[in-house]
Amino acid sequence: MFFRELIYLKNKKKKSFSIANEQNYILEPKDRSSLFFRKPDVIFRLKNNKEDYVNYSSFRMSINGKVMSGIITSNGIEYKPRKDLKRGVYRVSVKYLMGNKEQSIDWQFNIIEHENYKCYLGVPHSHTAYSGGKGIPSDAYEMAKKEGVSFLIITEHYRALKNRASGKVGTKFSHLKKIKELDVFNSIQYEKKLFLKKNKRFLPMCGCELSTKFYGHVNILNLPKYKNINLKDIDKFYDYVKDENIVGSLNHPNKSIREVKPYKDLDKYVCLIEICNGSLSGKYNRYEETVYSLLDKGWILGVLNSQDNHKENWGKDDNLTGVLMSKLKEDHLINALKNRRTYSTESPSLCLKFSINDYPMGSILNIKKDDTINMEIFLEDKKNKIKEVQIITNNRECIFRDPVNKKSYKSNIKYKLKKEKGWILLKVILEHNRLAFSSPVFY
């Protein structure tokens, strides 16, 4: 059911006013924010409350498609839940007419629970002979497992997915002769399922790498099915990732993307970025400054460290992506990636946890300027000593620095926010000049 919010522009001589501009309204809870509290007030509030412009009695609200008995206020509408909300995502919609055209303000928030996450390390970007690399996915999964990583995502180039897989299977995996009859996309799916049946402590995954005209290379990390994807038109690409609920990443971002602002809420789906790419033992690049630039532009992105394997070296190098999740299951990994509970590490034994007010890295919080927050750090590395800990925020400002010379570190830091909105992340310097980064916490 659609609700109409009647908007009146009574005085045409005055400057026109549109509530479709996010600078003109306040949403509570914040869009995409996480909450432990189960009875949050849900509020849509206009910053400009002149009656000349708006008929406030017309506001209507729905949550997850259900009509809410909201309270009309002097500058908007609010809903107060009578019972605790269940864990999950809540999608809010306030609908209205602008002139004779129906428009809406839509946002969402997530009710979560406290969880004791574990650190899992893996590779989110790799290739095989199906698209410019060596071997086949079964080779890659087997090697990554032996190297001790927890997951490997095969991301073959999109243009190769409909090629025939024949000719890529050697005698080592003769039991996979069936894949010669399949195209690359279905071959990878088949190899993944077969490997998963025999290996319960390793998670094989498959996605693909796209070459777009607007953001360069983009990975899809949860490719549910093959579809034709428009890589030239950003509107059509946005519709695709939204309809398919894609989890994606910006790959090896170069300097040209630093000034690009997020398109609509595309970063709800393309929600990750490679802060490092390559192999520490070979060609390797860090993109720290580019990531900071995009965060300052308003992007909501978690960080990845991708080996981007094109040789038979899956999982062999020390640079990996860490993921916080409670179980090594596909749905848990996708959920962690989608919510940016990730970190980049150049040490294969580093467990990194960074939280603010108990909310894990990657979260969007309902906090604001002048609030005092509690930042909690947990680091443990069995191989490499931690040399220094830094906390970085907007404009690359370092708000905390602590010299360390040991393999474990814990700290709680109080900090008073200086901005209305922003981001905060943890940077770790390890011995041998190796680095680690948490995903940011946003507010």
CSV table of C-alpha atoms in Angstrom, one decimal:
chain,number,residue,atom,x,y,z
A,1,MET,CA,0.0,0.0,0.0
A,2,PHE,CA,1.3,3.4,-0.9
A,3,PHE,CA,1.0,6.5,1.3
A,4,ARG,CA,1.0,10.0,0.1
A,5,GLU,CA,2.5,12.9,1.8
A,6,LEU,CA,1.1,16.2,0.5
A,7,ILE,CA,3.7,18.9,0.0
A,8,TYR,CA,2.6,22.4,-0.6
A,9,LEU,CA,4.8,25.1,-2.0
A,10,LYS,CA,2.5,28.0,-1.1
A,11,ASN,CA,4.8,30.9,-1.8
A,12,LYS,CA,6.4,30.7,-5.2
A,13,LYS,CA,8.5,33.8,-4.7
A,14,LYS,CA,10.4,32.0,-1.9
A,15,LYS,CA,13.3,29.7,-2.6
A,16,SER,CA,12.0,26.3,-3.5
A,17,PHE,CA,12.3,23.6,-0.8
A,18,SER,CA,12.7,19.9,-1.5
A,19,ILE,CA,12.6,17.3,1.3
A,20,ALA,CA,14.1,14.9,-1.2
A,21,ASN,CA,17.5,16.5,-0.4
A,22,GLU,CA,19.1,14.7,2.6
A,23,GLN,CA,20.4,18.0,4.0
A,24,ASN,CA,16.8,18.9,4.8
A,25,TYR,CA,15.9,16.0,7.0
A,26,ILE,CA,17.0,13.9,9.9
A,27,LEU,CA,16.5,10.1,10.1
A,28,GLU,CA,16.6,8.1,13.3
A,29,PRO,CA,18.0,5.5,13.6
A,30,LYS,CA,20.5,6.5,11.0
A,31,ASP,CA,20.4,4.8,7.6
A,32,ARG,CA,22.1,1.4,7.7
A,33,SER,CA,23.0,1.8,11.4
A,34,SER,CA,23.2,-1.1,13.9
A,35,LEU,CA,21.5,-1.1,17.3
A,36,PHE,CA,21.5,-3.4,20.3
A,37,PHE,CA,18.5,-1.6,21.7
A,38,ARG,CA,15.3,-3.3,20.6
A,39,LYS,CA,12.8,-0.5,21.1
A,40,PRO,CA,14.3,2.5,19.1
A,41,ASP,CA,12.2,5.5,18.2
A,42,VAL,CA,11.9,5.7,14.4
A,43,ILE,CA,11.8,9.3,13.4
A,44,PHE,CA,11.6,11.3,10.2
A,45,ARG,CA,12.2,15.0,11.0
A,46,LEU,CA,12.4,18.0,8.6
A,47,LYS,CA,15.1,20.6,9.5
A,48,ASN,CA,13.0,23.3,7.9
A,49,ASN,CA,9.6,23.3,9.7
A,50,LYS,CA,7.9,26.3,8.1
A,51,GLU,CA,4.2,25.6,7.5
A,52,ASP,CA,4.4,27.6,4.3
A,53,TYR,CA,6.1,24.7,2.7
A,54,VAL,CA,4.7,21.5,4.2
A,55,ASN,CA,1.3,20.0,5.3
A,56,TYR,CA,2.6,18.1,8.3
A,57,SER,CA,-0.6,16.3,8.9
A,58,SER,CA,-0.1,14.3,5.7
A,59,PHE,CA,3.0,12.3,6.9
A,60,ARG,CA,2.7,8.5,6.7
A,61,MET,CA,5.2,5.8,7.6
A,62,SER,CA,5.5,2.1,6.9
A,63,ILE,CA,8.1,-0.4,8.2
A,64,ASN,CA,8.8,-3.6,6.3
A,65,GLY,CA,5.7,-2.9,4.3
A,66,LYS,CA,3.4,-2.6,7.3
A,67,VAL,CA,1.5,0.6,8.2
A,68,MET,CA,2.7,2.2,11.4
A,69,SER,CA,0.5,4.3,13.7
A,70,GLY,CA,3.1,7.1,13.8
A,71,ILE,CA,2.8,10.3,15.8
A,72,ILE,CA,2.6,13.5,13.7
A,73,THR,CA,4.9,16.1,15.2
A,74,SER,CA,5.5,19.8,14.5
A,75,ASN,CA,8.2,18.8,11.9
A,76,GLY,CA,7.7,15.2,10.9
A,77,ILE,CA,6.6,11.8,12.1
A,78,GLU,CA,7.8,9.3,14.6
A,79,TYR,CA,6.9,5.8,15.7
A,80,LYS,CA,7.6,4.3,19.1
A,81,PRO,CA,7.6,0.4,19.1
A,82,ARG,CA,5.4,-1.0,21.9
A,83,LYS,CA,7.4,-4.3,22.0
A,84,ASP,CA,11.0,-5.3,21.5
A,85,LEU,CA,11.9,-5.7,17.8
A,86,LYS,CA,13.3,-9.0,16.7
A,87,ARG,CA,16.8,-9.3,15.4
A,88,GLY,CA,17.0,-8.3,11.7
A,89,VAL,CA,16.8,-5.5,9.1
A,90,TYR,CA,14.0,-3.0,9.3
A,91,ARG,CA,13.2,-1.0,6.2
A,92,VAL,CA,11.4,2.3,6.7
A,93,SER,CA,9.5,4.3,4.1
A,94,VAL,CA,7.9,7.7,4.4
A,95,LYS,CA,5.9,8.6,1.2
A,96,TYR,CA,4.7,12.0,-0.1
A,97,LEU,CA,3.7,14.0,-3.1
A,98,MET,CA,6.0,16.7,-4.4
A,99,GLY,CA,3.7,18.7,-6.6
A,100,ASN,CA,1.7,16.0,-8.3
A,101,LYS,CA,4.6,13.4,-8.3
A,102,GLU,CA,4.8,10.8,-5.6
A,103,GLN,CA,8.2,10.5,-3.9
A,104,SER,CA,9.5,8.7,-0.9
A,105,ILE,CA,12.3,8.7,1.7
A,106,ASP,CA,13.5,5.2,2.4
A,107,TRP,CA,16.1,4.0,4.9
A,108,GLN,CA,16.9,0.9,7.0
A,109,PHE,CA,18.4,0.0,10.3
A,110,ASN,CA,19.6,-3.3,11.8
A,111,ILE,CA,18.8,-4.8,15.2
A,112,ILE,CA,21.7,-7.0,16.2
A,113,GLU,CA,22.9,-9.0,19.2
A,114,HIS,CA,26.2,-9.1,21.0
A,115,GLU,CA,28.3,-11.9,19.5
A,116,ASN,CA,31.6,-13.4,20.3
A,117,TYR,CA,33.2,-13.2,16.9
A,118,LYS,CA,36.2,-15.3,15.9
A,119,CYS,CA,38.9,-14.2,13.4
A,120,TYR,CA,39.0,-16.1,10.1
A,121,LEU,CA,41.7,-15.4,7.5
A,122,GLY,CA,41.3,-15.9,3.8
A,123,VAL,CA,41.6,-14.7,0.2
A,124,PRO,CA,38.7,-12.8,-1.3
A,125,HIS,CA,40.1,-12.3,-4.9
A,126,SER,CA,41.8,-15.0,-7.0
A,127,HIS,CA,41.9,-16.5,-10.5
A,128,THR,CA,42.6,-19.8,-12.1
A,129,ALA,CA,43.3,-20.9,-15.7
A,130,TYR,CA,39.7,-20.2,-16.5
A,131,SER,CA,40.6,-16.5,-16.7
A,132,GLY,CA,44.3,-15.6,-16.9
A,133,GLY,CA,45.6,-17.7,-14.0
A,134,LYS,CA,46.9,-21.3,-13.5
A,135,GLY,CA,45.2,-24.5,-12.6
A,136,ILE,CA,41.5,-25.0,-11.9
A,137,PRO,CA,39.4,-24.1,-8.8
A,138,SER,CA,39.9,-27.5,-7.2
A,139,ASP,CA,43.7,-26.9,-7.3
A,140,ALA,CA,43.2,-23.5,-5.8
A,141,TYR,CA,40.9,-24.7,-3.0
A,142,GLU,CA,43.2,-27.6,-2.2
A,143,MET,CA,46.3,-25.4,-2.0
A,144,ALA,CA,44.6,-22.7,0.1
A,145,LYS,CA,43.4,-25.2,2.5
A,146,LYS,CA,46.9,-26.7,2.9
A,147,GLU,CA,48.3,-23.2,3.5
A,148,GLY,CA,46.0,-22.9,6.5
A,149,VAL,CA,43.6,-20.2,5.3
A,150,SER,CA,39.9,-20.5,6.1
A,151,PHE,CA,38.3,-19.4,2.8
A,152,LEU,CA,39.1,-18.7,-0.8
A,153,ILE,CA,36.9,-16.8,-3.2
A,154,ILE,CA,37.5,-17.6,-6.9
A,155,THR,CA,36.7,-14.5,-8.9
A,156,GLU,CA,37.2,-15.3,-12.5
A,157,HIS,CA,36.8,-12.5,-15.1
A,158,TYR,CA,33.2,-12.0,-16.0
A,159,ARG,CA,33.8,-12.2,-19.7
A,160,ALA,CA,35.1,-15.7,-19.3
A,161,LEU,CA,32.2,-17.2,-17.4
A,162,LYS,CA,30.4,-18.5,-20.5
A,163,ASN,CA,33.5,-20.0,-22.0
A,164,ARG,CA,33.8,-23.8,-22.1
A,165,ALA,CA,35.8,-25.3,-19.3
A,166,SER,CA,37.2,-28.1,-21.4
A,167,GLY,CA,40.9,-28.4,-21.8
A,168,LYS,CA,41.6,-27.0,-18.3
A,169,VAL,CA,41.4,-30.3,-16.4
A,170,GLY,CA,44.6,-32.3,-15.9
A,171,THR,CA,45.0,-35.9,-14.7
A,172,LYS,CA,45.4,-34.9,-11.1
A,173,PHE,CA,41.6,-34.2,-10.9
A,174,SER,CA,40.4,-36.8,-13.3
A,175,HIS,CA,37.3,-37.3,-11.2
A,176,LEU,CA,36.3,-33.8,-12.4
A,177,LYS,CA,35.9,-34.8,-16.1
A,178,LYS,CA,32.3,-33.8,-15.9
A,179,ILE,CA,33.3,-30.1,-15.9
A,180,LYS,CA,34.5,-30.5,-19.5
A,181,GLU,CA,30.9,-30.5,-20.4
A,182,LEU,CA,30.2,-27.3,-18.6
A,183,ASP,CA,30.8,-23.6,-19.1
A,184,VAL,CA,33.2,-21.8,-16.6
A,185,PHE,CA,30.4,-20.5,-14.4
A,186,ASN,CA,28.8,-23.8,-13.8
A,187,SER,CA,32.1,-25.6,-13.6
A,188,ILE,CA,33.2,-23.4,-10.7
A,189,GLN,CA,29.8,-24.0,-9.0
A,190,TYR,CA,30.2,-27.7,-9.4
A,191,GLU,CA,33.8,-27.8,-8.1
A,192,LYS,CA,32.9,-25.6,-5.1
A,193,LYS,CA,30.0,-27.9,-4.1
A,194,LEU,CA,32.2,-31.0,-4.6
A,195,PHE,CA,35.0,-29.6,-2.5
A,196,LEU,CA,32.7,-28.4,0.2
A,197,LYS,CA,31.2,-31.9,0.7
A,198,LYS,CA,34.6,-33.3,1.6
A,199,ASN,CA,36.1,-30.4,3.5
A,200,LYS,CA,34.1,-29.0,6.4
A,201,ARG,CA,36.8,-26.8,7.9
A,202,PHE,CA,37.5,-24.8,4.7
A,203,LEU,CA,35.0,-22.6,2.9
A,204,PRO,CA,35.3,-22.6,-1.0
A,205,MET,CA,33.5,-19.6,-2.6
A,206,CYS,CA,33.0,-18.2,-6.1
A,207,GLY,CA,32.3,-14.8,-7.5
A,208,CYS,CA,33.6,-12.9,-10.5
A,209,GLU,CA,35.5,-9.8,-11.5
A,210,LEU,CA,33.9,-7.1,-13.6
A,211,SER,CA,35.6,-4.4,-15.7
A,212,THR,CA,33.3,-1.4,-15.5
A,213,LYS,CA,33.5,2.0,-17.2
A,214,PHE,CA,32.7,3.9,-14.0
A,215,TYR,CA,34.7,2.3,-11.1
A,216,GLY,CA,37.3,0.2,-12.9
A,217,HIS,CA,37.5,-3.4,-11.7
A,218,VAL,CA,34.7,-4.5,-9.3
A,219,ASN,CA,34.4,-7.9,-7.7
A,220,ILE,CA,31.1,-9.7,-7.0
A,221,LEU,CA,31.8,-11.9,-4.0
A,222,ASN,CA,28.4,-13.7,-3.9
A,223,LEU,CA,27.5,-14.5,-7.5
A,224,PRO,CA,24.2,-16.3,-7.1
A,225,LYS,CA,23.5,-16.9,-10.7
A,226,TYR,CA,24.8,-15.9,-14.1
A,227,LYS,CA,23.1,-12.8,-15.6
A,228,ASN,CA,24.0,-10.3,-18.3
A,229,ILE,CA,25.5,-7.3,-16.5
A,230,ASN,CA,25.7,-3.8,-18.1
A,231,LEU,CA,29.2,-2.6,-17.3
A,232,LYS,CA,28.9,0.8,-19.1
A,233,ASP,CA,25.7,2.2,-17.6
A,234,ILE,CA,25.9,2.9,-13.9
A,235,ASP,CA,22.1,3.2,-13.6
A,236,LYS,CA,21.6,-0.3,-15.0
A,237,PHE,CA,24.5,-1.7,-12.9
A,238,TYR,CA,23.0,-0.2,-9.8
A,239,ASP,CA,19.6,-1.8,-10.6
A,240,TYR,CA,21.4,-5.2,-11.0
A,241,VAL,CA,23.3,-5.1,-7.7
A,242,LYS,CA,20.2,-3.9,-5.9
A,243,ASP,CA,17.9,-6.5,-7.4
A,244,GLU,CA,20.4,-9.4,-6.8
A,245,ASN,CA,21.5,-8.1,-3.3
A,246,ILE,CA,25.1,-8.3,-4.4
A,247,VAL,CA,28.1,-8.0,-2.1
A,248,GLY,CA,30.9,-6.3,-4.1
A,249,SER,CA,34.3,-4.7,-3.8
A,250,LEU,CA,36.3,-2.0,-5.5
A,251,ASN,CA,39.5,-3.6,-6.7
A,252,HIS,CA,43.1,-2.2,-6.8
A,253,PRO,CA,41.7,1.4,-6.9
A,254,ASN,CA,44.0,3.9,-8.6
A,255,LYS,CA,44.3,7.6,-7.9
A,256,SER,CA,41.7,8.6,-10.5
A,257,ILE,CA,38.9,7.3,-8.2
A,258,ARG,CA,39.8,9.5,-5.2
A,259,GLU,CA,37.5,12.3,-6.1
A,260,VAL,CA,34.5,10.1,-7.0
A,261,LYS,CA,31.5,10.4,-4.7
A,262,PRO,CA,29.2,7.4,-4.1
A,263,TYR,CA,26.4,6.9,-6.6
A,264,LYS,CA,23.0,6.8,-4.7
A,265,ASP,CA,23.4,4.1,-2.1
A,266,LEU,CA,25.5,1.8,-4.3
A,267,ASP,CA,28.0,1.3,-1.4
A,268,LYS,CA,25.2,-0.6,0.3
A,269,TYR,CA,26.1,-3.3,-2.2
A,270,VAL,CA,29.6,-2.5,-3.4
A,271,CYS,CA,30.6,-2.1,0.2
A,272,LEU,CA,34.3,-3.1,0.3
A,273,ILE,CA,37.6,-1.9,-1.1
A,274,GLU,CA,41.0,-3.4,-1.5
A,275,ILE,CA,43.3,-1.4,0.7
A,276,CYS,CA,46.1,-3.8,-0.5
A,277,ASN,CA,46.4,-6.0,-3.6
A,278,GLY,CA,48.9,-8.5,-4.8
A,279,SER,CA,51.5,-10.8,-3.2
A,280,LEU,CA,54.0,-9.7,-0.6
A,281,SER,CA,56.6,-11.9,-2.2
A,282,GLY,CA,56.0,-10.3,-5.6
A,283,LYS,CA,54.1,-7.4,-7.0
A,284,TYR,CA,52.2,-5.7,-4.1
A,285,ASN,CA,50.4,-2.3,-3.8
A,286,ARG,CA,48.9,-0.4,-0.9
A,287,TYR,CA,46.1,2.0,-1.5
A,288,GLU,CA,45.8,3.6,2.0
A,289,GLU,CA,45.6,7.2,0.8
A,290,THR,CA,43.0,6.4,-1.9
A,291,VAL,CA,40.8,4.6,0.8
A,292,TYR,CA,41.1,7.6,3.1
A,293,SER,CA,40.0,10.0,0.2
A,294,LEU,CA,37.0,7.9,-0.5
A,295,LEU,CA,36.0,7.7,3.1
A,296,ASP,CA,36.2,11.5,3.3
A,297,LYS,CA,34.0,11.7,0.3
A,298,GLY,CA,31.3,9.8,2.2
A,299,TRP,CA,31.7,6.3,1.0
A,300,ILE,CA,30.8,3.6,3.4
A,301,LEU,CA,33.4,0.9,2.8
A,302,GLY,CA,35.1,-1.9,4.6
A,303,VAL,CA,38.7,-3.0,3.8
A,304,LEU,CA,40.1,-6.1,2.1
A,305,ASN,CA,43.6,-7.4,1.4
A,306,SER,CA,43.5,-9.4,-1.8
A,307,GLN,CA,46.2,-11.7,-3.3
A,308,ASP,CA,44.5,-11.5,-6.7
A,309,ASN,CA,46.3,-14.8,-7.6
A,310,HIS,CA,47.2,-15.4,-11.2
A,311,LYS,CA,49.8,-18.1,-10.3
A,312,GLU,CA,49.6,-21.3,-8.4
A,313,ASN,CA,50.1,-19.6,-5.1
A,314,TRP,CA,46.7,-19.4,-3.5
A,315,GLY,CA,47.1,-18.6,0.2
A,316,LYS,CA,50.9,-18.9,0.1
A,317,ASP,CA,51.6,-15.2,0.8
A,318,ASP,CA,51.2,-13.6,4.2
A,319,ASN,CA,48.8,-10.9,3.1
A,320,LEU,CA,45.3,-11.9,3.9
A,321,THR,CA,41.8,-10.6,4.7
A,322,GLY,CA,40.5,-11.1,8.2
A,323,VAL,CA,36.8,-11.6,8.8
A,324,LEU,CA,34.9,-11.6,12.1
A,325,MET,CA,32.2,-14.2,12.3
A,326,SER,CA,30.9,-16.8,14.7
A,327,LYS,CA,30.9,-19.8,12.3
A,328,LEU,CA,32.8,-20.7,9.1
A,329,LYS,CA,29.7,-20.9,7.0
A,330,GLU,CA,28.8,-19.3,3.6
A,331,ASP,CA,25.9,-17.3,5.0
A,332,HIS,CA,28.0,-16.1,7.9
A,333,LEU,CA,30.8,-15.0,5.6
A,334,ILE,CA,28.4,-13.1,3.2
A,335,ASN,CA,26.8,-11.4,6.2
A,336,ALA,CA,30.2,-10.4,7.6
A,337,LEU,CA,31.3,-9.0,4.2
A,338,LYS,CA,28.1,-7.2,3.7
A,339,ASN,CA,28.4,-5.6,7.2
A,340,ARG,CA,32.1,-4.8,6.6
A,341,ARG,CA,33.4,-6.9,9.6
A,342,THR,CA,36.8,-7.2,7.8
A,343,TYR,CA,40.4,-6.3,8.2
A,344,SER,CA,43.5,-6.2,6.1
A,345,THR,CA,46.6,-7.9,7.4
A,346,GLU,CA,50.2,-8.5,6.2
A,347,SER,CA,50.7,-11.1,8.9
A,348,PRO,CA,49.0,-14.5,8.5
A,349,SER,CA,48.5,-15.0,12.2
A,350,LEU,CA,47.0,-11.7,13.3
A,351,CYS,CA,43.6,-11.6,15.0
A,352,LEU,CA,42.3,-8.0,15.0
A,353,LYS,CA,39.2,-6.7,16.7
A,354,PHE,CA,38.2,-3.0,16.8
A,355,SER,CA,34.9,-1.8,18.2
A,356,ILE,CA,33.3,1.5,19.4
A,357,ASN,CA,30.7,1.3,22.1
A,358,ASP,CA,30.8,-2.5,21.7
A,359,TYR,CA,29.8,-2.2,18.0
A,360,PRO,CA,32.3,-4.1,15.7
A,361,MET,CA,34.3,-2.5,12.9
A,362,GLY,CA,32.2,-1.8,9.9
A,363,SER,CA,29.2,-0.7,11.9
A,364,ILE,CA,27.3,2.6,11.4
A,365,LEU,CA,26.5,4.1,14.8
A,366,ASN,CA,23.9,6.5,16.1
A,367,ILE,CA,26.3,8.9,17.7
A,368,LYS,CA,27.1,12.6,17.0
A,369,LYS,CA,29.4,15.5,17.7
A,370,ASP,CA,30.4,15.9,21.4
A,371,ASP,CA,29.5,12.4,22.3
A,372,THR,CA,32.2,10.5,24.3
A,373,ILE,CA,32.8,7.1,22.8
A,374,ASN,CA,34.7,4.1,24.0
A,375,MET,CA,37.1,2.5,21.5
A,376,GLU,CA,38.2,-1.0,22.3
A,377,ILE,CA,41.2,-2.7,20.7
A,378,PHE,CA,42.2,-6.4,20.8
A,379,LEU,CA,45.2,-7.7,18.9
A,380,GLU,CA,47.0,-11.0,19.0
A,381,ASP,CA,49.7,-12.4,16.7
A,382,LYS,CA,51.6,-15.6,17.4
A,383,LYS,CA,54.3,-14.8,14.9
A,384,ASN,CA,54.9,-11.1,14.5
A,385,LYS,CA,55.4,-8.5,17.1
A,386,ILE,CA,53.1,-5.4,17.2
A,387,LYS,CA,55.2,-2.3,17.1
A,388,GLU,CA,52.7,0.5,17.1
A,389,VAL,CA,48.9,1.1,17.2
A,390,GLN,CA,47.2,4.1,15.6
A,391,ILE,CA,43.6,5.3,15.4
A,392,ILE,CA,42.9,7.3,12.3
A,393,THR,CA,39.8,9.5,11.5
A,394,ASN,CA,38.6,12.0,8.9
A,395,ASN,CA,41.3,13.9,6.9
A,396,ARG,CA,43.9,11.2,8.0
A,397,GLU,CA,44.1,12.7,11.5
A,398,CYS,CA,45.7,10.4,14.0
A,399,ILE,CA,43.8,10.7,17.3
A,400,PHE,CA,45.6,8.0,19.2
A,401,ARG,CA,49.1,6.5,19.0
A,402,ASP,CA,50.7,3.9,21.3
A,403,PRO,CA,54.1,2.3,20.9
A,404,VAL,CA,54.0,-1.5,21.4
A,405,ASN,CA,56.6,-4.2,21.3
A,406,LYS,CA,54.8,-7.4,22.0
A,407,LYS,CA,52.6,-10.0,20.3
A,408,SER,CA,49.3,-9.1,22.1
A,409,TYR,CA,47.6,-5.8,22.9
A,410,LYS,CA,44.4,-4.7,24.6
A,411,SER,CA,43.2,-1.2,25.2
A,412,ASN,CA,40.1,0.9,25.9
A,413,ILE,CA,40.3,4.6,24.8
A,414,LYS,CA,37.8,7.3,25.5
A,415,TYR,CA,37.4,10.0,22.8
A,416,LYS,CA,35.0,13.0,22.4
A,417,LEU,CA,33.8,13.3,18.8
A,418,LYS,CA,34.7,16.6,17.1
A,419,LYS,CA,32.4,16.1,14.0
A,420,GLU,CA,28.7,15.4,13.3
A,421,LYS,CA,29.6,12.5,11.0
A,422,GLY,CA,32.7,10.7,10.1
A,423,TRP,CA,34.7,7.5,10.3
A,424,ILE,CA,37.3,6.0,12.6
A,425,LEU,CA,39.6,3.0,11.9
A,426,LEU,CA,42.5,1.2,13.5
A,427,LYS,CA,46.0,1.0,11.9
A,428,VAL,CA,48.6,-1.5,13.2
A,429,ILE,CA,52.3,-1.4,12.4
A,430,LEU,CA,54.0,-4.8,12.9
A,431,GLU,CA,57.6,-5.8,12.8
A,432,HIS,CA,59.3,-6.0,9.3
A,433,ASN,CA,57.3,-2.9,8.3
A,434,ARG,CA,54.1,-4.9,7.9
A,435,LEU,CA,50.7,-3.2,8.2
A,436,ALA,CA,47.2,-4.0,9.2
A,437,PHE,CA,44.0,-2.0,8.9
A,438,SER,CA,40.5,-2.5,10.4
A,439,SER,CA,37.4,-1.5,8.5
A,440,PRO,CA,36.2,1.9,9.8
A,441,VAL,CA,33.4,2.5,12.2
A,442,PHE,CA,31.0,5.1,10.8
A,443,TYR,CA,28.8,7.7,12.4
